[in-house]
Amino acid sequence: MIEVNGLGKKFGELKVLNDVSLNVERGDVFGIVGHSGAGKSTLLRCLNGLEGYSEGSVRVMGQEVCELDPKGLKELRKEMGMIFQNFNLMNRKNVYENIMFPLEVWGVPKKEAEERVKELLELVGLTEKKNEKVRNLSGGQKQRIGIARALALKPKILLCDEATSALDPKTTISILDLLMDINVKLGVTIIVVTHQMEVVKMVCNKVVILDGGRVVASGDADNLFLAPGEELRKLITDDYAVIPSGTNIRLMFPREIANESIITRMARELDIDFSVVGGRIERYRDTVMGFLIINVSDAELEKVIVWLKDNGMFWEVMKNAE
Amino acid sequence: MLNELIFALWETLYMIALSTLFSGIFGFAVAIVMILTGTNGLRPNRAVYSVLNIAVNLLRSFPFIILMIAIIPLTRLIAGTSIGSTASIVPLTIAATPFVARLMEGSLLEVDPGVVEAAKSFGAGDMQIVFGVMVKEAMPSIVLNWAVVAINLLGYSAMAGVVGGGGLGDLAIKYGYNRFQTDVMIYSVAILIVIVQLIQSVGNKVYEKIK
Ligand SMILES: Nc1ncnc2c1ncn2[C@@H]1O[C@H](COP(=O)(O)OP(=O)(O)OP(=O)(O)O)[C@@H](O)[C@H]1O
Ligand SMILES: [Mg+2]
């Protein structure tokens, strides 16, 4: 649905995107993650032509974005809704008028437009607030209006630029649930730009990691989290102090074995003791995954590793020094 | 004396109403072009922007009294005469237009670029963005600036007496200052004060209402 190949973009002398390639398929929830200034927003803005580019190619639904004339670009944007960190709603319009605006811009007949707004208000659960001034709403409610507005023209793709970064954790989850609903029920392909790993874990099926304008890792979200490389590790910060003696092993639990009592089985079968340093079970897109950090004495390390290999576990030895 | 005061009040209101209206229209048009062609505008055009920018600065640096005298031929051409309150609407409009343009430009620049970007993201055209988003969002600030302009024009209009423009300011100078009729001067000034208060409070009321 979206193919980006060798994309390069400069602001003056500053090279913001460098040889970026990615491939988004219909129905994906595609994550673009990276630190502040990595070029995530710029990449996203290249997709709907808000930003031009000098190198490479961006093809959205078969069209090269930078070759579109103004009319073609408008048509493309009609197919691509966008939501923002700061919501970017019009303060002088009320909830209803904000959602109505894209429909007015496109000259949708009044009757039809009113129907559409009603549907959208229901979808985002703000029907009672329709005459409210935008300024009187909470952040989460504002983002819901942002989402409704972005969906007004029935786009096939929804671009989200840090859509939950200004929200508290609970509200973030409710917005992410809404996005998932939109993805699953309406079949909208979603691109999520964020620096919050939690967001990626909860909704994305594919991820690219951007650093300094380059893609440093990409793949299915599950795999990236089960076997995180250097780059991902930089973004996931565990706040567990590891035990300095012995060896700390991080075990990753994919969906199939997350619920099994694998650890106690290992202890029983090997007849060893180990201590638990820390761990977490997390809710992912449509599954539960977790990790557990255990500390094994050097004498038993070999045995444990062999057992882990035999049982097809995902694991890694953690570096102690730090 | 009462008749003269009433007549002067009428002249003043006539001058500032029409010059506020005309300078509002012209200044607004100039501001829109400046917003479109500015560096971060929707259709950046350095040449057009620079010309307007310089023209605005130039016109604003003329002292009103000099401007008024300098453009007498133009005034005669447009108004058919160079004296009287109708004639003084010409210099008042010309003096206020660049002022309005600058204030409006400021109001429009204050509009959150994010909102403009959002409008772009669903395919709004440049004109839809300028009028449907920027002007709409900037309206409260435009209204406040409108009050500033009207009050400024009230001050300018007092000088229009020099070309026989009439009005309260003229009356105050003619009777109060030149003929030592202090009461006329005091009444004129008092009425001017009331008008300023009125304009400002209408501006504030409307602002509160639409913001
Ligand atoms: N219009 C612009 N002109 C010049 N430089 C820009 C412009 N927009 C972005 N940049 C620069 O490009 C780089 C990438 O910016 P971008 O906004 O894409 O980062 P980001 O990954 O979205 O960061 P954040 O998480 O803070 O939003 C930054 O160094 C930024 O300063
Ligand atoms: Mg960004």
Coordinates of C-alpha atoms and ligand atoms in Angstrom, one line a residue:
Chain A
M1 CA 0.0 0.0 0.0
I2 CA 2.9 2.3 0.8
E3 CA 6.3 1.6 -0.6
V4 CA 9.2 3.8 0.4
N5 CA 12.5 3.2 -1.3
G6 CA 15.9 4.8 -0.7
L7 CA 14.1 8.0 0.6
G8 CA 16.4 10.9 1.3
K9 CA 15.5 14.4 2.5
K10 CA 17.5 17.4 3.4
F11 CA 16.7 20.6 5.2
G12 CA 19.4 22.9 3.8
E13 CA 22.6 21.1 4.6
L14 CA 21.1 18.9 7.3
K15 CA 20.3 15.4 6.1
V16 CA 17.2 14.4 7.9
L17 CA 16.3 11.2 6.1
N18 CA 18.9 8.9 4.6
D19 CA 18.1 5.9 2.4
V20 CA 14.9 5.0 4.2
S21 CA 13.0 2.0 2.8
L22 CA 9.9 0.4 4.1
N23 CA 6.8 -1.4 3.0
V24 CA 3.4 -1.1 4.5
E25 CA 0.7 -3.5 3.5
R26 CA -3.1 -3.1 3.6
G27 CA -4.3 -3.7 7.1
D28 CA -1.0 -3.2 8.8
V29 CA -0.5 -1.1 11.9
F30 CA 2.9 0.0 11.1
G31 CA 5.1 1.6 13.8
I32 CA 7.9 4.1 13.2
V33 CA 9.9 4.5 16.4
G34 CA 12.9 6.5 17.3
H35 CA 14.3 9.2 19.5
S36 CA 13.4 12.9 19.2
G37 CA 14.9 14.4 16.1
A38 CA 15.3 11.0 14.4
G39 CA 13.2 12.2 11.5
K40 CA 10.0 10.3 12.2
S41 CA 7.6 13.2 11.6
T42 CA 9.5 14.2 8.5
L43 CA 9.1 10.7 7.1
L44 CA 5.4 10.6 7.9
R45 CA 4.9 14.0 6.2
C46 CA 6.6 12.7 3.1
L47 CA 4.0 10.1 2.8
N48 CA 1.1 12.5 2.3
G49 CA 3.2 15.1 0.5
L50 CA 3.2 17.7 3.3
E51 CA 7.0 17.6 2.9
G52 CA 8.8 17.1 -0.4
Y53 CA 11.8 14.9 -0.9
S54 CA 14.9 14.9 -3.1
E55 CA 16.0 11.3 -3.3
G56 CA 14.3 8.0 -3.6
S57 CA 10.7 7.1 -4.1
V58 CA 7.5 7.2 -2.0
R59 CA 4.7 5.3 -3.6
V60 CA 1.3 5.4 -2.0
M61 CA -1.4 3.2 -3.5
G62 CA 0.7 3.0 -6.7
Q63 CA 1.3 6.8 -7.1
E64 CA 4.7 8.5 -6.7
V65 CA 3.8 11.3 -4.2
C66 CA 6.3 13.9 -5.5
E67 CA 5.0 13.5 -9.1
L68 CA 1.4 14.4 -8.2
D69 CA 0.0 17.7 -9.3
P70 CA -1.9 19.8 -6.7
K71 CA -5.1 18.2 -7.6
G72 CA -3.7 14.7 -7.4
L73 CA -2.1 15.5 -4.1
K74 CA -5.5 16.6 -2.7
E75 CA -7.1 13.4 -3.9
L76 CA -4.3 11.4 -2.2
R77 CA -4.8 13.3 1.0
K78 CA -8.4 12.5 0.9
E79 CA -7.4 8.9 1.2
M80 CA -5.0 9.5 4.0
G81 CA -6.3 10.9 7.3
M82 CA -3.8 12.4 9.8
I83 CA -3.8 12.9 13.6
F84 CA -1.4 14.9 15.6
Q85 CA 0.2 15.2 19.0
N86 CA -1.3 18.5 19.7
F87 CA -4.6 17.6 18.1
N88 CA -4.6 20.7 15.9
L89 CA -8.3 21.3 16.2
M90 CA -9.9 24.6 15.4
N91 CA -10.7 26.4 18.6
R92 CA -13.4 28.5 17.2
K93 CA -15.4 25.6 15.9
N94 CA -17.3 23.3 18.2
V95 CA -16.9 19.5 18.2
Y96 CA -19.5 19.0 15.5
E97 CA -18.1 21.7 13.2
N98 CA -14.6 20.4 13.5
I99 CA -15.6 17.0 12.3
M100 CA -17.7 18.6 9.6
F101 CA -14.9 20.7 8.2
P102 CA -13.2 18.1 5.9
L103 CA -16.7 17.3 4.5
E104 CA -17.3 20.9 3.8
V105 CA -14.0 21.3 2.2
W106 CA -14.8 18.5 -0.2
G107 CA -18.3 19.8 -0.8
V108 CA -20.1 16.7 0.5
P109 CA -23.9 17.3 0.3
K110 CA -25.2 18.6 3.6
K111 CA -27.5 15.7 4.4
E112 CA -24.8 13.1 3.7
A113 CA -22.3 15.0 5.7
E114 CA -24.5 15.3 8.7
E115 CA -25.1 11.6 8.6
R116 CA -21.4 11.0 8.5
V117 CA -20.6 13.3 11.4
K118 CA -23.2 11.5 13.4
E119 CA -21.7 8.1 12.7
L120 CA -18.2 9.5 13.6
L121 CA -19.4 11.0 16.8
E122 CA -20.8 7.6 17.8
L123 CA -17.6 5.8 16.7
V124 CA -15.5 8.0 19.0
G125 CA -18.1 8.1 21.7
L126 CA -18.6 11.9 21.9
T127 CA -22.2 12.2 20.8
E128 CA -23.2 14.2 23.9
K129 CA -20.3 16.6 23.4
K130 CA -21.1 17.6 19.9
N131 CA -22.0 21.2 20.7
E132 CA -19.2 21.6 23.1
K133 CA -16.4 24.1 22.5
V134 CA -13.2 22.2 21.8
R135 CA -11.3 24.2 24.4
N136 CA -13.5 22.7 27.2
L137 CA -12.5 19.1 26.4
S138 CA -9.8 16.9 27.9
G139 CA -6.8 15.8 25.9
G140 CA -8.2 12.3 25.3
Q141 CA -11.5 13.8 24.0
K142 CA -9.7 16.2 21.8
Q143 CA -7.8 13.3 20.2
R144 CA -11.0 11.5 19.7
I145 CA -12.3 14.4 17.7
G146 CA -9.0 14.5 15.8
I147 CA -9.6 10.9 14.9
A148 CA -13.1 11.5 13.9
R149 CA -12.1 14.4 11.7
A150 CA -9.3 12.3 10.1
L151 CA -11.8 9.6 9.3
A152 CA -14.5 11.9 8.0
L153 CA -13.6 11.3 4.3
K154 CA -13.3 7.5 4.8
P155 CA -9.6 7.3 4.2
K156 CA -7.8 4.0 3.6
I157 CA -4.8 5.1 5.6
L158 CA -4.5 6.9 8.9
L159 CA -1.3 8.6 9.8
C160 CA -0.7 9.2 13.5
D161 CA 2.1 11.5 14.6
E162 CA 2.7 11.0 18.3
A163 CA -1.0 10.8 18.7
T164 CA -0.8 9.7 22.4
S165 CA 2.3 11.5 23.5
A166 CA 0.4 14.3 25.2
L167 CA -1.9 11.9 27.1
D168 CA -1.7 10.1 30.4
P169 CA -1.3 6.3 30.4
K170 CA -4.9 5.5 30.9
T171 CA -6.1 7.8 28.2
T172 CA -3.4 6.5 25.9
I173 CA -4.7 3.0 26.2
S174 CA -8.2 4.1 25.4
I175 CA -7.1 5.9 22.3
L176 CA -5.0 2.9 21.2
D177 CA -8.0 0.7 21.7
L178 CA -9.9 3.0 19.5
L179 CA -7.2 2.9 16.8
M180 CA -7.2 -0.9 17.0
D181 CA -10.9 -0.9 16.5
I182 CA -10.6 1.3 13.5
N183 CA -7.9 -0.9 12.1
V184 CA -9.8 -4.1 12.6
K185 CA -13.4 -3.1 12.0
L186 CA -13.0 -0.4 9.4
G187 CA -9.9 -2.0 7.8
V188 CA -8.0 1.2 7.8
T189 CA -4.2 0.8 7.5
I190 CA -2.5 2.8 10.3
I191 CA 1.0 4.3 10.5
V192 CA 2.0 5.1 14.0
V193 CA 4.9 7.5 14.7
T194 CA 5.9 7.4 18.3
H195 CA 8.8 7.4 20.8
Q196 CA 6.8 5.4 23.2
M197 CA 7.7 1.7 23.0
E198 CA 4.5 0.8 24.8
V199 CA 2.5 2.2 22.0
V200 CA 4.3 0.0 19.5
K201 CA 3.9 -3.1 21.6
M202 CA 0.2 -2.5 22.0
V203 CA -0.9 -1.9 18.5
C204 CA 1.8 -2.5 15.9
N205 CA 2.3 -5.6 13.8
K206 CA 5.4 -4.2 12.0
V207 CA 8.0 -1.7 13.1
V208 CA 10.9 0.2 11.8
I209 CA 13.3 1.9 14.1
L210 CA 14.7 5.2 12.9
D211 CA 17.9 6.7 14.2
G212 CA 19.6 9.7 12.8
G213 CA 17.4 9.5 9.7
R214 CA 18.3 5.9 8.9
V215 CA 16.3 2.7 9.4
V216 CA 18.4 0.8 11.9
A217 CA 16.0 -2.1 12.4
S218 CA 12.8 -3.3 10.9
G219 CA 10.6 -6.3 11.0
D220 CA 7.5 -7.9 12.6
A221 CA 6.9 -6.4 16.0
D222 CA 6.8 -9.8 17.7
N223 CA 10.2 -10.8 16.4
L224 CA 11.8 -7.5 17.2
F225 CA 10.6 -7.7 20.8
L226 CA 11.5 -11.3 21.3
A227 CA 15.0 -10.9 20.0
P228 CA 15.8 -7.2 20.4
G229 CA 19.0 -6.1 18.7
E230 CA 21.3 -3.3 19.9
E231 CA 19.1 -0.6 18.4
L232 CA 15.9 -1.7 20.0
R233 CA 17.6 -2.2 23.3
K234 CA 18.6 1.5 23.3
L235 CA 14.9 2.3 23.2
I236 CA 13.7 -0.2 25.7
T237 CA 15.1 0.8 29.1
D238 CA 14.7 -1.8 31.7
D239 CA 14.9 -0.3 35.1
Y240 CA 16.1 -3.4 36.8
A241 CA 19.4 -3.4 38.6
V242 CA 21.0 -6.7 37.7
I243 CA 22.8 -8.8 40.3
P244 CA 26.6 -8.3 39.8
S245 CA 27.6 -11.9 40.6
G246 CA 26.7 -14.9 38.5
T247 CA 25.0 -14.5 35.1
N248 CA 21.8 -12.7 34.4
I249 CA 19.7 -14.2 31.7
R250 CA 16.8 -12.5 30.1
L251 CA 14.0 -14.9 29.0
M252 CA 11.5 -13.7 26.5
F253 CA 8.1 -15.3 26.4
P254 CA 6.3 -15.4 23.1
R255 CA 2.6 -15.8 23.1
E256 CA 2.6 -19.6 23.0
I257 CA 4.5 -20.1 26.3
A258 CA 3.6 -16.9 28.2
N259 CA 1.1 -18.7 30.3
E260 CA 3.0 -21.9 30.9
S261 CA 5.0 -22.4 34.0
I262 CA 8.2 -22.9 32.1
I263 CA 10.5 -21.5 34.8
T264 CA 9.4 -23.8 37.6
R265 CA 9.7 -26.7 35.2
M266 CA 13.3 -25.8 34.4
A267 CA 14.1 -25.6 38.1
R268 CA 12.5 -29.0 38.7
E269 CA 14.1 -30.7 35.7
L270 CA 17.6 -29.3 36.3
D271 CA 17.3 -29.3 40.1
I272 CA 18.9 -26.0 40.5
D273 CA 18.2 -22.8 42.3
F274 CA 18.2 -19.3 40.8
S275 CA 17.0 -16.0 41.8
V276 CA 14.5 -13.8 39.9
V277 CA 15.8 -10.3 39.3
G278 CA 12.7 -8.9 37.6
G279 CA 10.1 -9.4 35.0
R280 CA 7.0 -8.3 33.4
I281 CA 4.0 -9.6 31.5
E282 CA 2.8 -7.1 28.9
R283 CA -0.2 -6.8 26.8
Y284 CA 0.6 -6.7 23.1
R285 CA -1.4 -6.0 20.0
D286 CA -3.4 -9.2 20.3
T287 CA -1.5 -11.3 22.7
V288 CA 0.4 -11.4 26.0
M289 CA 4.1 -11.5 26.1
G290 CA 6.6 -11.2 28.8
F291 CA 10.1 -11.4 30.0
L292 CA 11.8 -12.6 33.1
I293 CA 15.3 -11.9 34.2
I294 CA 16.9 -14.6 36.3
N295 CA 20.3 -14.9 37.9
V296 CA 22.1 -18.1 37.6
S297 CA 25.3 -19.0 39.4
D298 CA 28.3 -19.6 37.1
A299 CA 28.5 -23.3 38.0
E300 CA 25.1 -23.9 36.6
L301 CA 25.2 -21.6 33.6
E302 CA 26.1 -24.3 31.1
K303 CA 23.3 -26.6 32.1
V304 CA 20.8 -23.8 32.0
I305 CA 21.8 -22.7 28.5
V306 CA 21.6 -26.2 27.2
W307 CA 18.2 -26.6 28.6
L308 CA 17.0 -23.3 27.2
K309 CA 18.2 -24.2 23.8
D310 CA 16.6 -27.6 23.9
N311 CA 13.3 -26.1 24.9
G312 CA 13.3 -23.5 22.1
M313 CA 13.3 -20.5 24.4
F314 CA 14.1 -17.0 23.4
W315 CA 16.8 -15.7 25.7
E316 CA 19.9 -13.7 26.0
V317 CA 22.7 -13.3 28.4
M318 CA 22.7 -9.8 29.8
K319 CA 25.9 -7.8 30.2
N320 CA 26.7 -7.2 33.8
A321 CA 28.9 -4.3 33.6
E322 CA 27.2 -0.9 33.8
Chain B
M1 CA -22.8 75.5 20.6
L2 CA -24.8 72.3 21.0
N3 CA -25.5 72.2 17.3
E4 CA -21.9 72.6 16.5
L5 CA -20.9 69.9 18.8
I6 CA -23.5 67.5 17.4
F7 CA -22.4 68.4 13.9
A8 CA -18.8 67.8 14.7
L9 CA -19.6 64.5 16.4
W10 CA -21.4 63.4 13.2
E11 CA -18.4 64.5 11.1
T12 CA -16.1 62.5 13.3
L13 CA -18.2 59.4 13.2
Y14 CA -18.6 59.7 9.5
M15 CA -14.8 60.0 8.9
I16 CA -13.7 57.2 11.2
A17 CA -16.5 54.9 10.1
L18 CA -15.7 55.1 6.5
S19 CA -12.0 55.2 6.8
T20 CA -12.0 52.2 9.1
L21 CA -14.2 50.4 6.6
F22 CA -12.0 51.2 3.6
S23 CA -8.7 50.7 5.3
G24 CA -10.1 47.5 6.7
I25 CA -10.9 46.2 3.3
F26 CA -7.6 47.3 1.7
G27 CA -5.4 46.4 4.6
F28 CA -7.1 43.0 4.9
A29 CA -6.4 42.3 1.2
V30 CA -2.7 43.3 1.6
A31 CA -2.4 41.2 4.7
I32 CA -3.8 38.2 2.9
V33 CA -1.3 38.5 0.1
M34 CA 1.5 39.0 2.6
I35 CA 0.5 35.9 4.5
L36 CA 0.3 33.8 1.3
T37 CA 3.6 35.0 0.0
G38 CA 5.6 35.2 3.2
T39 CA 8.5 32.7 3.8
N40 CA 6.3 30.2 5.6
G41 CA 3.2 31.0 3.6
L42 CA 1.2 28.8 1.3
R43 CA 2.7 30.3 -1.8
P44 CA 6.0 31.8 -0.9
N45 CA 7.1 34.6 -3.2
R46 CA 9.9 36.7 -2.0
A47 CA 9.5 39.4 -4.6
V48 CA 5.9 40.1 -3.9
Y49 CA 6.3 39.9 -0.2
S50 CA 9.3 42.3 -0.2
V51 CA 7.5 44.9 -2.3
L52 CA 4.5 44.9 0.0
N53 CA 6.6 44.8 3.1
I54 CA 8.6 47.8 2.1
A55 CA 5.6 49.7 0.9
V56 CA 3.9 49.1 4.2
N57 CA 6.9 50.3 6.2
L58 CA 7.3 53.3 4.0
L59 CA 3.7 54.5 4.3
R60 CA 3.8 53.9 8.0
S61 CA 6.8 56.0 8.5
F62 CA 5.1 59.2 7.1
P63 CA 3.8 61.5 9.8
F64 CA 0.1 61.7 9.1
I65 CA 0.0 65.5 8.7
I66 CA 2.7 65.3 6.0
L67 CA 1.0 62.4 4.2
M68 CA -2.2 64.3 4.2
I69 CA -0.7 67.3 2.5
A70 CA 1.4 65.3 0.2
I71 CA -1.5 63.4 -1.3
I72 CA -3.8 66.4 -1.8
P73 CA -3.7 65.9 -5.6
L74 CA -4.7 62.3 -5.2
T75 CA -7.4 63.3 -2.7
R76 CA -8.9 65.7 -5.2
L77 CA -8.8 63.1 -7.9
I78 CA -10.7 60.5 -5.8
A79 CA -13.0 62.7 -3.7
G80 CA -13.5 65.6 -6.2
T81 CA -12.4 68.0 -3.6
S82 CA -9.5 68.4 -1.2
I83 CA -11.4 69.9 1.7
G84 CA -14.1 68.7 4.0
S85 CA -14.7 65.5 5.9
T86 CA -15.4 63.4 2.8
A87 CA -12.1 64.5 1.3
S88 CA -10.2 63.6 4.5
I89 CA -11.4 60.0 4.3
V90 CA -8.8 59.5 1.5
P91 CA -5.7 60.4 3.6
L92 CA -7.2 58.6 6.6
T93 CA -7.7 55.4 4.6
I94 CA -4.3 55.6 3.0
A95 CA -2.6 56.2 6.4
A96 CA -4.5 53.4 8.1
T97 CA -4.2 50.8 5.4
P98 CA -0.6 49.8 6.0
F99 CA -1.3 49.9 9.7
V100 CA -4.2 47.5 9.3
A101 CA -2.1 45.3 7.0
R102 CA 0.6 44.9 9.6
L103 CA -1.8 44.2 12.4
M104 CA -3.8 41.7 10.4
E105 CA -0.6 40.0 9.3
G106 CA 0.3 39.7 12.9
S107 CA -3.1 38.2 13.8
L108 CA -2.9 35.7 11.0
L109 CA 0.7 34.7 11.8
E110 CA -0.5 33.9 15.3
V111 CA -2.7 31.1 14.0
D112 CA -1.3 27.7 15.1
P113 CA 0.6 26.3 12.1
G114 CA -0.6 22.9 13.3
V115 CA -4.2 23.8 12.5
V116 CA -3.1 24.8 9.0
E117 CA -1.3 21.6 8.6
A118 CA -4.3 19.6 9.7
A119 CA -6.4 21.3 7.0
K120 CA -3.8 20.5 4.4
S121 CA -3.8 16.9 5.6
F122 CA -7.3 16.4 4.5
G123 CA -6.9 18.2 1.2
A124 CA -8.1 21.8 1.8
G125 CA -7.0 24.2 -0.9
D126 CA -5.0 27.4 -0.2
M127 CA -8.1 29.7 -0.3
Q128 CA -10.0 27.3 2.0
I129 CA -7.1 27.4 4.4
V130 CA -6.7 31.2 4.3
F131 CA -10.4 32.0 4.8
G132 CA -11.8 28.9 6.3
V133 CA -9.0 28.3 8.8
M134 CA -6.6 31.2 9.3
V135 CA -9.1 34.1 9.1
K136 CA -11.6 32.1 11.1
E137 CA -9.2 31.3 13.8
A138 CA -7.7 34.7 13.9
M139 CA -11.0 36.5 14.1
P140 CA -10.9 37.4 17.9
S141 CA -7.5 38.9 17.5
I142 CA -8.6 40.7 14.3
V143 CA -11.5 42.2 16.2
L144 CA -9.2 43.6 18.9
N145 CA -7.0 45.0 16.3
W146 CA -9.9 46.6 14.6
A147 CA -10.6 48.6 17.8
V148 CA -7.0 49.7 17.8
V149 CA -7.3 50.9 14.3
A150 CA -10.5 52.8 14.8
I151 CA -9.2 54.5 17.9
N152 CA -6.0 55.5 16.0
L153 CA -8.1 56.9 13.2
L154 CA -10.0 58.9 15.7
G155 CA -6.8 60.5 16.7
Y156 CA -5.8 61.1 13.1
S157 CA -9.1 62.6 12.3
A158 CA -8.5 65.4 14.7
M159 CA -5.6 66.5 12.4
A160 CA -7.9 66.4 9.4
G161 CA -9.1 69.8 10.5
V162 CA -6.0 71.2 8.8
V163 CA -7.6 70.5 5.5
G164 CA -11.0 71.6 6.7
G165 CA -12.0 68.1 7.6
G166 CA -14.0 69.1 10.5
G167 CA -14.9 66.9 13.4
L168 CA -14.5 67.1 17.1
G169 CA -10.8 67.4 17.2
D170 CA -11.0 70.3 14.8
L171 CA -13.7 71.9 16.9
A172 CA -11.6 71.6 20.0
I173 CA -8.6 73.3 18.3
K174 CA -10.6 76.0 16.6
Y175 CA -12.7 77.1 19.5
G176 CA -10.9 75.9 22.5
Y177 CA -7.4 76.7 21.6
N178 CA -7.6 79.5 19.1
R179 CA -10.5 81.3 20.6
F180 CA -10.1 80.5 24.2
Q181 CA -13.5 78.9 24.5
T182 CA -12.4 76.4 27.1
D183 CA -15.9 74.8 27.5
V184 CA -16.1 73.8 23.9
M185 CA -12.7 72.2 24.1
I186 CA -13.6 70.3 27.2
Y187 CA -16.9 69.0 25.7
S188 CA -15.2 68.0 22.5
V189 CA -12.4 66.2 24.4
A190 CA -15.0 64.5 26.7
I191 CA -16.9 63.2 23.8
L192 CA -13.7 61.9 22.2
I193 CA -12.9 60.1 25.4
V194 CA -16.4 58.5 25.4
I195 CA -16.0 57.4 21.8
V196 CA -12.7 55.8 22.5
Q197 CA -14.2 53.9 25.5
L198 CA -17.1 52.8 23.5
I199 CA -15.0 51.5 20.6
Q200 CA -12.7 49.6 23.0
S201 CA -15.5 48.1 25.0
V202 CA -17.4 47.0 21.9
G203 CA -14.1 45.4 20.7
N204 CA -13.6 43.6 24.0
K205 CA -17.2 42.5 24.1
V206 CA -17.1 41.0 20.6
Y207 CA -13.7 39.4 21.4
E208 CA -15.1 37.7 24.5
K209 CA -18.1 36.6 22.6
I210 CA -16.3 35.0 19.7
K211 CA -13.0 33.8 21.1
Ligands
LIG1 N1 11.1 22.6 8.5 C1 12.3 22.2 8.9 N2 13.4 23.0 8.7 C2 14.6 22.6 9.1 N3 14.9 21.5 9.9 C3 13.9 20.7 10.2 C4 12.5 21.0 9.8 N4 11.7 20.1 10.2 C5 12.5 19.2 10.9 N5 13.8 19.6 10.9 C6 14.9 18.9 11.5 O1 14.8 17.6 11.1 C7 15.2 16.7 12.1 C8 14.1 15.6 12.2 O2 12.9 16.2 12.6 P1 11.6 15.4 12.9 O3 10.6 16.4 13.3 O4 11.3 14.6 11.7 O5 12.0 14.5 14.1 P2 11.1 13.5 15.0 O6 11.7 12.2 14.9 O7 9.7 13.6 14.6 O8 11.3 14.1 16.4 P3 10.2 14.3 17.6 O9 10.1 13.0 18.3 O10 10.9 15.3 18.5 O11 8.9 14.8 17.0 C9 15.4 17.5 13.3 O12 16.8 17.6 13.5 C10 14.8 18.8 13.0 O13 15.4 19.8 13.7
MG2 MG 7.9 14.5 15.5

